[in-house]
Short mmCIF file of C-alpha atoms in Angstrom, two decimals:
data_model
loop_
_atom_site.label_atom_id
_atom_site.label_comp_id
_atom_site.label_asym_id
_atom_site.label_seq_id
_atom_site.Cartn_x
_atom_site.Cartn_y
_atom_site.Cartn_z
CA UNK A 1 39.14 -0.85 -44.70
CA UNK A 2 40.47 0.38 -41.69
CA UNK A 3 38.46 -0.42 -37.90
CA UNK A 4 37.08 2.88 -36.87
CA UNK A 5 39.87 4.52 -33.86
CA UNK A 6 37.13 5.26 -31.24
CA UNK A 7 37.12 1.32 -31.27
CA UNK A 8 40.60 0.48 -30.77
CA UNK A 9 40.65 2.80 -28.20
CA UNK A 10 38.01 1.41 -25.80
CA UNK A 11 39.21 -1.62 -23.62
CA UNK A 12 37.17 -3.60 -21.49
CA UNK A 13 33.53 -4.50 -21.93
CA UNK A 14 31.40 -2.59 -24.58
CA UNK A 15 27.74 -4.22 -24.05
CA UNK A 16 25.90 -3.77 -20.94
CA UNK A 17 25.91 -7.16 -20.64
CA UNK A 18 29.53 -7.76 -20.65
CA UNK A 19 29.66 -4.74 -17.88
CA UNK A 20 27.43 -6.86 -15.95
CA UNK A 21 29.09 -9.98 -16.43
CA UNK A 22 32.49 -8.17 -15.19
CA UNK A 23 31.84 -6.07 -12.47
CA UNK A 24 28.68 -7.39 -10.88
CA UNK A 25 30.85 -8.98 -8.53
CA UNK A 26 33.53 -5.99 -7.63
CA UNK A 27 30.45 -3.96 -7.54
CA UNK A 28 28.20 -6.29 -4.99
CA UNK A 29 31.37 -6.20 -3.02
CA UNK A 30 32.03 -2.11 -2.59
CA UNK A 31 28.52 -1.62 -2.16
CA UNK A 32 28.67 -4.08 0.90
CA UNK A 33 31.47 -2.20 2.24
CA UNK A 34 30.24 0.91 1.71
CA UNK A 35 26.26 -0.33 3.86
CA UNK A 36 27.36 -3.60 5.65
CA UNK A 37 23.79 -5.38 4.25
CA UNK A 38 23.91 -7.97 1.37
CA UNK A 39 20.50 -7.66 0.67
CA UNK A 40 20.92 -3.61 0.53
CA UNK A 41 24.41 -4.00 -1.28
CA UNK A 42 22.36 -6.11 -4.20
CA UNK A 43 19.86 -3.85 -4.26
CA UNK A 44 22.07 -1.11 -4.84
CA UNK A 45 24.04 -3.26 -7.54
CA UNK A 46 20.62 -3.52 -9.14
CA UNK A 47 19.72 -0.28 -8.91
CA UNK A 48 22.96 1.06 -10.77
CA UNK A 49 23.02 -1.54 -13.53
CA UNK A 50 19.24 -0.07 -14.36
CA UNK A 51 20.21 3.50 -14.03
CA UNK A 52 22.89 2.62 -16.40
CA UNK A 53 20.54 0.68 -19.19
CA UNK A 54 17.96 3.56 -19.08
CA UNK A 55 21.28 5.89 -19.96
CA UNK A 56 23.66 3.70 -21.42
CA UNK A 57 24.35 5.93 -24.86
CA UNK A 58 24.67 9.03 -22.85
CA UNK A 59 27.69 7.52 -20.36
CA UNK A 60 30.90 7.98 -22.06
CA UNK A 61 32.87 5.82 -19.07
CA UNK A 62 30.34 3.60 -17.51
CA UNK A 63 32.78 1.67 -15.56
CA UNK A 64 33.66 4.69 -13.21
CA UNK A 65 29.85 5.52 -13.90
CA UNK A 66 28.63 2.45 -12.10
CA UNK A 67 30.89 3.00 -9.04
CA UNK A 68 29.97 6.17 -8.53
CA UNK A 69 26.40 5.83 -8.65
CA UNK A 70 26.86 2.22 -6.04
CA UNK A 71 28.06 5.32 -4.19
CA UNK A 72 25.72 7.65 -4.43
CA UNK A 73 23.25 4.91 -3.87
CA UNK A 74 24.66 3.34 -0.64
CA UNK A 75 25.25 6.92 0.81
CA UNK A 76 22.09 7.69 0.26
CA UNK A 77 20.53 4.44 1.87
CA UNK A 78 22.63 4.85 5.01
CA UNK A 79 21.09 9.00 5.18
CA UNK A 80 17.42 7.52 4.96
CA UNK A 81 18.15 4.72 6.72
CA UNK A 82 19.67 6.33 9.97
CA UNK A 83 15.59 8.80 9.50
CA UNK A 84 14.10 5.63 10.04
CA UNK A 85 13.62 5.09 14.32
CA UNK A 86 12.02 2.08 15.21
CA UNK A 87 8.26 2.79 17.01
CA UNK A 88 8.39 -0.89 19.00
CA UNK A 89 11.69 -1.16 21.41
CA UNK A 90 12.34 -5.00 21.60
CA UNK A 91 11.84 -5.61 25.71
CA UNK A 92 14.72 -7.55 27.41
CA UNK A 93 14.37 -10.27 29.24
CA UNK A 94 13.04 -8.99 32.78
CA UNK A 95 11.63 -5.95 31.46
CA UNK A 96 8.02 -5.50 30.54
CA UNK A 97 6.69 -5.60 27.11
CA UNK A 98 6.03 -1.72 25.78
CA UNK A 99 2.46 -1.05 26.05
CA UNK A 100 0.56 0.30 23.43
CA UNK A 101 0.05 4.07 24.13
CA UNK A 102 -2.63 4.62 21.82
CA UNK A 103 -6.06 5.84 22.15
CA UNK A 104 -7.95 3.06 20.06
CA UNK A 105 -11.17 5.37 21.02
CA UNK A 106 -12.65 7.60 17.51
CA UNK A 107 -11.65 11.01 18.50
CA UNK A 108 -14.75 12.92 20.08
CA UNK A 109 -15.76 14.79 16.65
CA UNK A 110 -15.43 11.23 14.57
CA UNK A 111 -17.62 10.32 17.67
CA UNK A 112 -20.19 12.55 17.58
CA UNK A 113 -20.60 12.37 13.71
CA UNK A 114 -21.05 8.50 14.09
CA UNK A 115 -23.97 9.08 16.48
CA UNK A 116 -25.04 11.78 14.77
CA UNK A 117 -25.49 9.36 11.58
CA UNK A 118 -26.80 6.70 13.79
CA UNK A 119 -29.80 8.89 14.90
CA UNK A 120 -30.54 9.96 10.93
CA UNK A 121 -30.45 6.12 10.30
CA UNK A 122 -32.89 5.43 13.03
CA UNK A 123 -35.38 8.24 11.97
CA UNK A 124 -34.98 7.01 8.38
CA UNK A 125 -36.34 3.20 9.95
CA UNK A 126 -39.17 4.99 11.22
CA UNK A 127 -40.57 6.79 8.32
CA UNK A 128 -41.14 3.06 6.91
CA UNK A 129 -43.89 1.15 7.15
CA UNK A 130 -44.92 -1.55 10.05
CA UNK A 131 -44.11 -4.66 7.80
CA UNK A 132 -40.85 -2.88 6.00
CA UNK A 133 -39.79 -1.81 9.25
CA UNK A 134 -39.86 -5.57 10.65
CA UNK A 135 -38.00 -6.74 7.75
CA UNK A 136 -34.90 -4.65 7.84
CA UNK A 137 -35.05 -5.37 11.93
CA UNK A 138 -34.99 -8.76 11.43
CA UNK A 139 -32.44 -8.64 8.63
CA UNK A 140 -29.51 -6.00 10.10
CA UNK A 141 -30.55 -6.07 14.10
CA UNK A 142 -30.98 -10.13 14.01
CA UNK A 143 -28.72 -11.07 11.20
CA UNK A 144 -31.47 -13.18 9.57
CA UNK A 145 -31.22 -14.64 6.29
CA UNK A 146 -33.96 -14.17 3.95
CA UNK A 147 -35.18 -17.74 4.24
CA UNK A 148 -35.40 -17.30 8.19
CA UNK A 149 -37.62 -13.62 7.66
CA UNK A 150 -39.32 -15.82 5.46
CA UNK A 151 -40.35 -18.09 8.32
CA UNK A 152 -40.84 -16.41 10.21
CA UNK A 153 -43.01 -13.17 8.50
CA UNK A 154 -44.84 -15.85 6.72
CA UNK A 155 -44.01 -13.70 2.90
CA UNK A 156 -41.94 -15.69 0.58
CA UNK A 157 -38.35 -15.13 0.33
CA UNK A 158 -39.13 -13.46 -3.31
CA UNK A 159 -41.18 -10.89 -0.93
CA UNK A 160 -38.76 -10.29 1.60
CA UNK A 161 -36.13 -9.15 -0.86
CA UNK A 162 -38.22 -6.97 -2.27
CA UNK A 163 -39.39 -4.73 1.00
CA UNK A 164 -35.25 -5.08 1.65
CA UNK A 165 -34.50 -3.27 -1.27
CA UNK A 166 -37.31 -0.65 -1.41
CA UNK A 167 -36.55 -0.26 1.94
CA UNK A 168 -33.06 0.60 1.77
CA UNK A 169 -33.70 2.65 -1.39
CA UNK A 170 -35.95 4.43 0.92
CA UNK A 171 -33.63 5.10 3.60
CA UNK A 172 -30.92 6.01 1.56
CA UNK A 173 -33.28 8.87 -0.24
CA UNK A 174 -33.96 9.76 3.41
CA UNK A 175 -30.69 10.11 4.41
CA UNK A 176 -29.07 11.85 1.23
CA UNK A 177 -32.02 14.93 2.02
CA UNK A 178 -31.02 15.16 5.85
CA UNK A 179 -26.78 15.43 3.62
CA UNK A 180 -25.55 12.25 5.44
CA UNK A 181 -25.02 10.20 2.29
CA UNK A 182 -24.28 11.79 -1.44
#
């Protein structure tokens, strides 16, 4: 039996493996060339080996395949990369640090919703009763644990959780009618 022609024929490397194995290196090396970054250039090297095992049956020469596409790939990191302009400029010595030119104020509508919400929430407090009412003050205004509410309300701790969470269930119905919550 005679070896089939299209194998004779081929010369080189035949698994993707082997292609790895013999041009990772000539490979790593153009694509460093070609973007002047080792990390970048093994990306790219990466990159192309990957393109080239999700296709490898379709590529009839993947040698000049694999070049072409550490090509593509390098050309197309040095496009997106030049995009890319840095927000912070390093300061020199004897020049003053950028300052930050941002307004780290809400803008005035964010504003006026937040007080707007604030208001609902503090209408909501009031349609509770006296002893409710004390609770959640002491729990969210103070920051009291449920043991110190406990102290100092004179209800057990069992108690206190339970005006917390009818409460809160009661604000919450209060403020999904006025639309602030869903």
């Amino acid at each position: 039996m005679r070896p089939d022609p299209a194998s004779e024929i081929m010369t080189g490397p035949e698994t993707i493996e082997e292609l790895f194995t013999a041009l990772e290196s000539p490979l790593l090396g153009y694509a460093l060339r070609l973007c002047g970054d080792r990390e970048v250039a093994e990306d790219i090297v990466q990159e192309a080996f990957v393109r080239l095992h999700a296709q490898f049956d379709q590529v009839q020469e993947p040698r000049k395949w694999l070049y072409r596409t550490a090509h593509n790939l390098a050309l197309n990191h040095r496009r997106d990369s030049a995009k890319i302009v840095p927000l912070q400029q390093e300061s020199s010595p004897g020049q003053p640090a950028p300052t930050e030119t941002a307004d780290p104020q809400p803008l005035p509508d964010e504003q006026i919703v937040r007080l707007e919400g604030i208001g609902l929430v503090r209408l909501s407090i009031e349609t509770l009763d006296e002893r409710s009412r004390e609770v959640v003050e002491l729990k969210f205004n103070e920051g009291l644990s449920y043991k110190e509410i406990s102290a100092k309300t004179g209800l057990s701790i069992g108690h206190v959780g339970y005006l917390l969470h009818h409460a809160l269930k009661a604000m919450a119905d209060e403020l999904a009618k006025n639309g602030l919550v869903p």
